Coordinates of C-alpha atoms in Angstrom, one line a residue:
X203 CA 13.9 -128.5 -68.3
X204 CA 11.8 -130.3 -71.1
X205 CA 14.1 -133.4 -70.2
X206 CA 12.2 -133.6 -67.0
X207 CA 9.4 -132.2 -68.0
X208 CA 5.9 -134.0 -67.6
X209 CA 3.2 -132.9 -69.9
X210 CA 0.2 -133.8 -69.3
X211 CA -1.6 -134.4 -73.4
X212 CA -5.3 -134.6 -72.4
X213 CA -5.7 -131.4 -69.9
X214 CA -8.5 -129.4 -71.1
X215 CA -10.1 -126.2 -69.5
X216 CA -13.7 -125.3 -68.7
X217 CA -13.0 -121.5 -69.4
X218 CA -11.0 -120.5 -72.1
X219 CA -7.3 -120.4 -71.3
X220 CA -4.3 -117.9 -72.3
X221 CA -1.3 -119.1 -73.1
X222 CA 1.9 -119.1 -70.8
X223 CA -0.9 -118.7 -68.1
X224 CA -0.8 -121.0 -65.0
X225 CA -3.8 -123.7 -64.7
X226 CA -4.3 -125.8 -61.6
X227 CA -6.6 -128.7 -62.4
X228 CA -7.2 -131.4 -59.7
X229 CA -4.7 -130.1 -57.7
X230 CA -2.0 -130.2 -59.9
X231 CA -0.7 -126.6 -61.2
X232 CA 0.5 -126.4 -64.6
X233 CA 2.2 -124.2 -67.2
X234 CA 0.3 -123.7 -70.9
X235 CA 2.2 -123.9 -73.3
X236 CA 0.5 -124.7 -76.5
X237 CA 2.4 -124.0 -80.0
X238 CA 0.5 -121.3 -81.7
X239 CA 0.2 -121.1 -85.7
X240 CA 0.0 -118.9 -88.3
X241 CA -1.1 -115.1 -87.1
X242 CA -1.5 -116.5 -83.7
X243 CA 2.1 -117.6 -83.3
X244 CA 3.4 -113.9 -83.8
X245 CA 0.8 -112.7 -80.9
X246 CA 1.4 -112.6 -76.8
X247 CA -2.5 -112.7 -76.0
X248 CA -3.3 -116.2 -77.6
X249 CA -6.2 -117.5 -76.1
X250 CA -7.3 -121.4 -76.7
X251 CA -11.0 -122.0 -76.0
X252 CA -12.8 -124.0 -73.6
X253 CA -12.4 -127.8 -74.5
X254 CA -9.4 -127.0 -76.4
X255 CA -6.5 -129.6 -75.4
X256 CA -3.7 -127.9 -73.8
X257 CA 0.7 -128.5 -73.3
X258 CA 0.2 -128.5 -69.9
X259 CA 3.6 -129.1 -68.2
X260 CA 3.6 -130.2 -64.5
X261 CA 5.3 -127.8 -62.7
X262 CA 6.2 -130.1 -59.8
X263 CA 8.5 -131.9 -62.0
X264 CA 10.5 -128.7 -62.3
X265 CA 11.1 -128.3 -58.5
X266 CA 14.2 -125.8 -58.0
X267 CA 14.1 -124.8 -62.0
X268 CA 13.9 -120.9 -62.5
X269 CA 11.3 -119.1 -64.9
X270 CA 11.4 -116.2 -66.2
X271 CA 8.1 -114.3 -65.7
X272 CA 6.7 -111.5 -67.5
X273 CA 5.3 -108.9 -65.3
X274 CA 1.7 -108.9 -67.2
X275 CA 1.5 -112.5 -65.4
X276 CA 1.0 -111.1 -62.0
X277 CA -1.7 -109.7 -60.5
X278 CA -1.1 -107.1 -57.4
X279 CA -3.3 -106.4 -54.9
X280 CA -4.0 -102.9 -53.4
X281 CA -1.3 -100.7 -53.9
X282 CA 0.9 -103.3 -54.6
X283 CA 3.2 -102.9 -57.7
X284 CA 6.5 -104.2 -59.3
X285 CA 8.7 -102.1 -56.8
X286 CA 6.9 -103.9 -54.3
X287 CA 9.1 -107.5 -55.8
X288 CA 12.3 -108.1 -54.5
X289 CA 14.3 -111.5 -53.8
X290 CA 12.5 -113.6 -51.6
X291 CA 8.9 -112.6 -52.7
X292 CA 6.7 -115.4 -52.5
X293 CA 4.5 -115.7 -55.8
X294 CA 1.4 -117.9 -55.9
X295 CA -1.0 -119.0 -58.4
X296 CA -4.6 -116.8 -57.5
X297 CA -7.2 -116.7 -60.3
X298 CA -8.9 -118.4 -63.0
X299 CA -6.6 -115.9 -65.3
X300 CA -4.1 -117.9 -64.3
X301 CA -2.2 -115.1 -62.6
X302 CA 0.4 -114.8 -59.8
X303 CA 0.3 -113.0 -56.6
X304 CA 2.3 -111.9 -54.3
X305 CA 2.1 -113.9 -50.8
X306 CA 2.9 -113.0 -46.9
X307 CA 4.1 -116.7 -46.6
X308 CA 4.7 -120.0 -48.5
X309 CA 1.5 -122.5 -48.9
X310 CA 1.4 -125.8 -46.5
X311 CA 0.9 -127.0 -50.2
X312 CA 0.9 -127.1 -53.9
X313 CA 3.4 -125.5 -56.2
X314 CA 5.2 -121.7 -55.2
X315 CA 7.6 -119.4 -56.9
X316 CA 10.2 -117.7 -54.5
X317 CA 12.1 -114.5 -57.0
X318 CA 15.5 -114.1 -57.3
X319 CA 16.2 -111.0 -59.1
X320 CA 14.4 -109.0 -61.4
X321 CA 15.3 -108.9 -65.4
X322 CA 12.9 -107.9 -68.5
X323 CA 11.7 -110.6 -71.5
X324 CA 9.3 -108.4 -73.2
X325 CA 9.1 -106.0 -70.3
X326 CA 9.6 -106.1 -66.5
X327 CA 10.2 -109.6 -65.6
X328 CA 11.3 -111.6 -62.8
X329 CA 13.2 -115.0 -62.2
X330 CA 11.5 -117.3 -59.8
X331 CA 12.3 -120.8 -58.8
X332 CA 9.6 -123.4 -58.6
X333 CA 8.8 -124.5 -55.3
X334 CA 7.1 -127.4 -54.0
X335 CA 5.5 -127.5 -50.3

């Protein structure tokens, strides 16, 4: 994937951003993934202030690639919950946390996640492929 990859080096963010959040500036949704040092590189909650440049990687150019995605990266809605994920689920980008949610129906645009299966990383997980519209 970082073969294809398309980072973009001067994407900043108004609001402070977390890392291996998902950011969609001028249409274009992207993955953060800055390399964090010293204490900060042994942490999950990284944040990288406002202004701060960002490894944003395009997430167009991984079109049919899967991700794995930590459950803490999706935000349900009412009386939604992880049971309520299953292969097929649409996932789309909702807030400025950079959260996913879970969707009745693809967008007529932008980037999309459709899941797979289920798995853990460092909890409940999912794999999703990156969609395009």
């Amino acid at each position: 994937m970082l073969e294809i990859a398309k980072l973009n080096p001067v994407l900043a963010s108004a609001n402070p951003v977390a890392n291996y959040t998902f950011l969609t500036d001028n249409g274009v949704t992207y993955l953060i993934c800055n390399t964090a040092l010293g204490d900060d590189a042994y942490r999950d909650d990284v944040t990288f202030a406002a202004g701060e440049l960002l490894n944003g990687y395009n997430l167009k150019a991984w079109e049919g690639q899967k991700l794995v995605i930590d459950e803490k990266h999706i935000a349900y809605g009412s009386g939604e919950d992880y049971d309520d994920i299953t292969a097929g689920t649409t996932l789309l980008t909702i807030n400025s946390a950079g959260k996913l949610a879970i969707a009745e129906a693809a967008p007529n645009a932008g980037v999309y996640f459709k899941v797979t299966d289920k798995t853990t990383l460092t909890g409940k997980a999912v794999k999703a492929m990156v969609m395009v519209a």
